[in-house]
Amino acid sequence: MRLLHTMLRVGNLEESLKFYCDVLGMKLLRRKDYPGGEFTLAFVGYGDESDNAVIELTYNWGVDKYELGNAYGHIALGVDDIYATCESIRNQGGKVTREPGPMKHGSTVIAFVEDPDGYKIELIQVGTQGSATKQESSEQLVKS
C-alpha cells in the first residue's frame, strides 16, 4: 500500500488552484467536471501521481464555504529555505500564520501558512525535521 492523495473541499476552485499552483509551486495534474454529481475534482502536486502523493481539491458546485471542524490538522511540505519561502508566499498575497522558527520543545524549523479556505499548511525546513528524535535515538544507542 501507499498513500495516494489527501482530499480537501474548497469553496472557490480557481482561487485554490492559484494558491496551490502559483504560490506553493505545485502543478495541476488533472481536472475533471462531473455534471451529474455537480462537482469538479482537481489534482495538484509536485510530481506525477504514479510516484507521489498529491492533493485532491474537490469543488462542490454552489458551495462556497465549509466548516473545517477541529479534527483536521495540516498538510506538511518540506522546503529548502523556509525564510525565503515564507517571504515569497507573503509577497504573493499568501497568509503566513506562524513565522519560521524552531518548534516548541524541539529543533525542527517550521512555519505555517493558510490556503484560501483556511486549511493549515506546515512548512518544514529540510534537514531539521526529526532532530530531537534522532538525538534521543542516538542517546539510547550509547546507553545500550
mmCIF file of C-alpha atoms in Angstrom:
data_model
loop_
_atom_site.group_PDB
_atom_site.id
_atom_site.type_symbol
_atom_site.label_atom_id
_atom_site.label_comp_id
_atom_site.label_asym_id
_atom_site.label_seq_id
_atom_site.Cartn_x
_atom_site.Cartn_y
_atom_site.Cartn_z
ATOM 1 C CA MET A 1 0.000 0.000 0.000
ATOM 2 C CA ARG A 2 0.974 3.625 -0.442
ATOM 3 C CA LEU A 3 -0.577 6.998 0.221
ATOM 4 C CA LEU A 4 -2.264 8.287 -2.966
ATOM 5 C CA HIS A 5 -3.857 11.614 -2.089
ATOM 6 C CA THR A 6 -5.474 13.818 0.508
ATOM 7 C CA MET A 7 -8.822 15.397 -0.388
ATOM 8 C CA LEU A 8 -9.789 18.941 0.598
ATOM 9 C CA ARG A 9 -13.178 20.511 -0.128
ATOM 10 C CA VAL A 10 -12.727 24.042 -1.446
ATOM 11 C CA GLY A 11 -15.141 26.943 -1.838
ATOM 12 C CA ASN A 12 -13.508 28.545 -4.890
ATOM 13 C CA LEU A 13 -11.590 26.153 -7.119
ATOM 14 C CA GLU A 14 -9.861 28.833 -9.195
ATOM 15 C CA GLU A 15 -8.641 30.657 -6.080
ATOM 16 C CA SER A 16 -7.415 27.383 -4.589
ATOM 17 C CA LEU A 17 -5.629 26.371 -7.793
ATOM 18 C CA LYS A 18 -3.928 29.759 -7.895
ATOM 19 C CA PHE A 19 -2.706 29.256 -4.302
ATOM 20 C CA TYR A 20 -1.517 25.662 -4.657
ATOM 21 C CA CYS A 21 -0.019 26.105 -8.137
ATOM 22 C CA ASP A 22 1.189 29.714 -8.272
ATOM 23 C CA VAL A 23 2.033 30.343 -4.621
ATOM 24 C CA LEU A 24 3.173 26.864 -3.491
ATOM 25 C CA GLY A 25 4.554 25.782 -6.873
ATOM 26 C CA MET A 26 2.506 22.621 -7.390
ATOM 27 C CA LYS A 27 1.340 21.533 -10.822
ATOM 28 C CA LEU A 28 -2.245 20.907 -11.877
ATOM 29 C CA LEU A 29 -2.038 17.211 -12.750
ATOM 30 C CA ARG A 30 -5.624 16.652 -13.853
ATOM 31 C CA ARG A 31 -9.042 18.228 -13.581
ATOM 32 C CA LYS A 32 -12.480 16.871 -14.396
ATOM 33 C CA ASP A 33 -16.043 18.118 -14.099
ATOM 34 C CA TYR A 34 -18.764 15.699 -13.024
ATOM 35 C CA PRO A 35 -22.020 17.386 -14.165
ATOM 36 C CA GLY A 36 -24.237 14.556 -12.912
ATOM 37 C CA GLY A 37 -22.855 14.941 -9.400
ATOM 38 C CA GLU A 38 -22.339 18.691 -9.668
ATOM 39 C CA PHE A 39 -18.702 18.681 -8.577
ATOM 40 C CA THR A 40 -15.224 19.170 -10.006
ATOM 41 C CA LEU A 41 -12.054 17.365 -8.975
ATOM 42 C CA ALA A 42 -8.610 18.875 -9.482
ATOM 43 C CA PHE A 43 -5.443 17.014 -8.509
ATOM 44 C CA VAL A 44 -2.316 19.029 -7.694
ATOM 45 C CA GLY A 45 1.157 18.017 -6.601
ATOM 46 C CA TYR A 46 4.893 18.233 -7.080
ATOM 47 C CA GLY A 47 5.207 15.128 -9.219
ATOM 48 C CA ASP A 48 3.305 12.505 -11.145
ATOM 49 C CA GLU A 49 0.620 10.633 -9.224
ATOM 50 C CA SER A 50 2.250 7.312 -10.072
ATOM 51 C CA ASP A 51 5.202 8.180 -7.810
ATOM 52 C CA ASN A 52 3.951 10.907 -5.451
ATOM 53 C CA ALA A 53 1.129 11.571 -3.035
ATOM 54 C CA VAL A 54 -0.969 14.514 -4.242
ATOM 55 C CA ILE A 55 -3.832 16.732 -3.087
ATOM 56 C CA GLU A 56 -7.332 16.340 -4.485
ATOM 57 C CA LEU A 57 -9.225 19.633 -4.460
ATOM 58 C CA THR A 58 -12.968 18.951 -4.545
ATOM 59 C CA TYR A 59 -15.306 21.753 -5.527
ATOM 60 C CA ASN A 60 -18.997 21.009 -4.964
ATOM 61 C CA TRP A 61 -20.853 23.340 -7.299
ATOM 62 C CA GLY A 62 -22.649 26.115 -5.456
ATOM 63 C CA VAL A 63 -20.905 25.525 -2.097
ATOM 64 C CA ASP A 64 -18.557 28.396 -1.309
ATOM 65 C CA LYS A 65 -17.656 27.728 2.334
ATOM 66 C CA TYR A 66 -17.103 24.806 4.697
ATOM 67 C CA GLU A 67 -16.751 24.457 8.449
ATOM 68 C CA LEU A 68 -13.280 22.991 8.893
ATOM 69 C CA GLY A 69 -14.005 21.458 12.284
ATOM 70 C CA ASN A 70 -11.362 20.759 14.878
ATOM 71 C CA ALA A 71 -10.152 17.323 13.768
ATOM 72 C CA TYR A 72 -8.171 18.485 10.734
ATOM 73 C CA GLY A 73 -4.512 19.186 11.421
ATOM 74 C CA HIS A 74 -2.410 20.232 8.457
ATOM 75 C CA ILE A 75 -0.537 19.249 5.322
ATOM 76 C CA ALA A 76 3.270 19.363 5.648
ATOM 77 C CA LEU A 77 5.664 20.454 2.902
ATOM 78 C CA GLY A 78 9.455 20.203 3.040
ATOM 79 C CA VAL A 79 11.258 23.343 1.865
ATOM 80 C CA ASP A 80 14.938 24.163 1.304
ATOM 81 C CA ASP A 81 14.814 27.748 2.611
ATOM 82 C CA ILE A 82 11.867 28.328 4.936
ATOM 83 C CA TYR A 83 12.567 32.054 5.366
ATOM 84 C CA ALA A 84 12.668 32.759 1.612
ATOM 85 C CA THR A 85 9.620 30.532 1.070
ATOM 86 C CA CYS A 86 7.557 32.444 3.654
ATOM 87 C CA GLU A 87 8.660 35.762 2.170
ATOM 88 C CA SER A 88 7.666 34.574 -1.314
ATOM 89 C CA ILE A 89 4.272 33.352 -0.085
ATOM 90 C CA ARG A 90 3.676 36.664 1.701
ATOM 91 C CA ASN A 91 4.717 38.667 -1.412
ATOM 92 C CA GLN A 92 2.180 36.722 -3.484
ATOM 93 C CA GLY A 93 -0.631 37.569 -1.089
ATOM 94 C CA GLY A 94 -0.463 34.360 0.932
ATOM 95 C CA LYS A 95 -1.091 34.318 4.675
ATOM 96 C CA VAL A 96 1.776 33.271 6.973
ATOM 97 C CA THR A 97 0.155 32.412 10.318
ATOM 98 C CA ARG A 98 3.314 31.280 12.161
ATOM 99 C CA GLU A 99 6.656 32.794 11.294
ATOM 100 C CA PRO A 100 9.623 30.449 10.715
ATOM 101 C CA GLY A 101 11.469 29.223 13.766
ATOM 102 C CA PRO A 102 12.176 26.142 15.863
ATOM 103 C CA MET A 103 9.129 24.209 17.007
ATOM 104 C CA LYS A 104 8.296 24.253 20.684
ATOM 105 C CA HIS A 105 10.176 21.504 22.565
ATOM 106 C CA GLY A 106 12.337 20.637 19.536
ATOM 107 C CA SER A 107 14.755 21.883 16.950
ATOM 108 C CA THR A 108 12.767 21.307 13.753
ATOM 109 C CA VAL A 109 12.368 24.664 11.985
ATOM 110 C CA ILE A 110 8.742 25.171 10.955
ATOM 111 C CA ALA A 111 6.267 27.795 9.787
ATOM 112 C CA PHE A 112 2.549 27.706 8.985
ATOM 113 C CA VAL A 113 0.571 29.239 6.129
ATOM 114 C CA GLU A 114 -3.130 29.089 5.264
ATOM 115 C CA ASP A 115 -4.777 28.403 1.934
ATOM 116 C CA PRO A 116 -7.794 30.463 0.766
ATOM 117 C CA ASP A 117 -10.219 28.168 2.645
ATOM 118 C CA GLY A 118 -8.272 28.359 5.910
ATOM 119 C CA TYR A 119 -6.591 24.949 5.683
ATOM 120 C CA LYS A 120 -3.257 24.941 7.504
ATOM 121 C CA ILE A 121 -0.055 24.025 5.678
ATOM 122 C CA GLU A 122 3.089 23.422 7.698
ATOM 123 C CA LEU A 123 6.410 24.265 6.083
ATOM 124 C CA ILE A 124 9.373 22.281 7.419
ATOM 125 C CA GLN A 125 12.978 23.285 6.785
ATOM 126 C CA VAL A 126 14.512 20.232 5.102
ATOM 127 C CA GLY A 127 17.266 18.694 7.204
ATOM 128 C CA THR A 128 15.909 19.898 10.548
ATOM 129 C CA GLN A 129 12.933 17.569 10.896
ATOM 130 C CA GLY A 130 13.186 14.809 13.452
ATOM 131 C CA SER A 131 16.312 16.278 15.039
ATOM 132 C CA ALA A 132 15.093 15.698 18.590
ATOM 133 C CA THR A 133 14.039 12.134 17.757
ATOM 134 C CA LYS A 134 17.410 11.367 16.146
ATOM 135 C CA GLN A 135 19.234 12.746 19.179
ATOM 136 C CA GLU A 136 17.098 10.671 21.564
ATOM 137 C CA SER A 137 17.717 7.539 19.465
ATOM 138 C CA SER A 138 21.478 8.183 19.471
ATOM 139 C CA GLU A 139 21.463 8.642 23.233
ATOM 140 C CA GLN A 140 19.630 5.350 23.714
ATOM 141 C CA LEU A 141 22.133 3.530 21.463
ATOM 142 C CA VAL A 142 25.017 4.881 23.566
ATOM 143 C CA LYS A 143 23.303 3.609 26.742
ATOM 144 C CA SER A 144 22.850 0.098 25.290
#
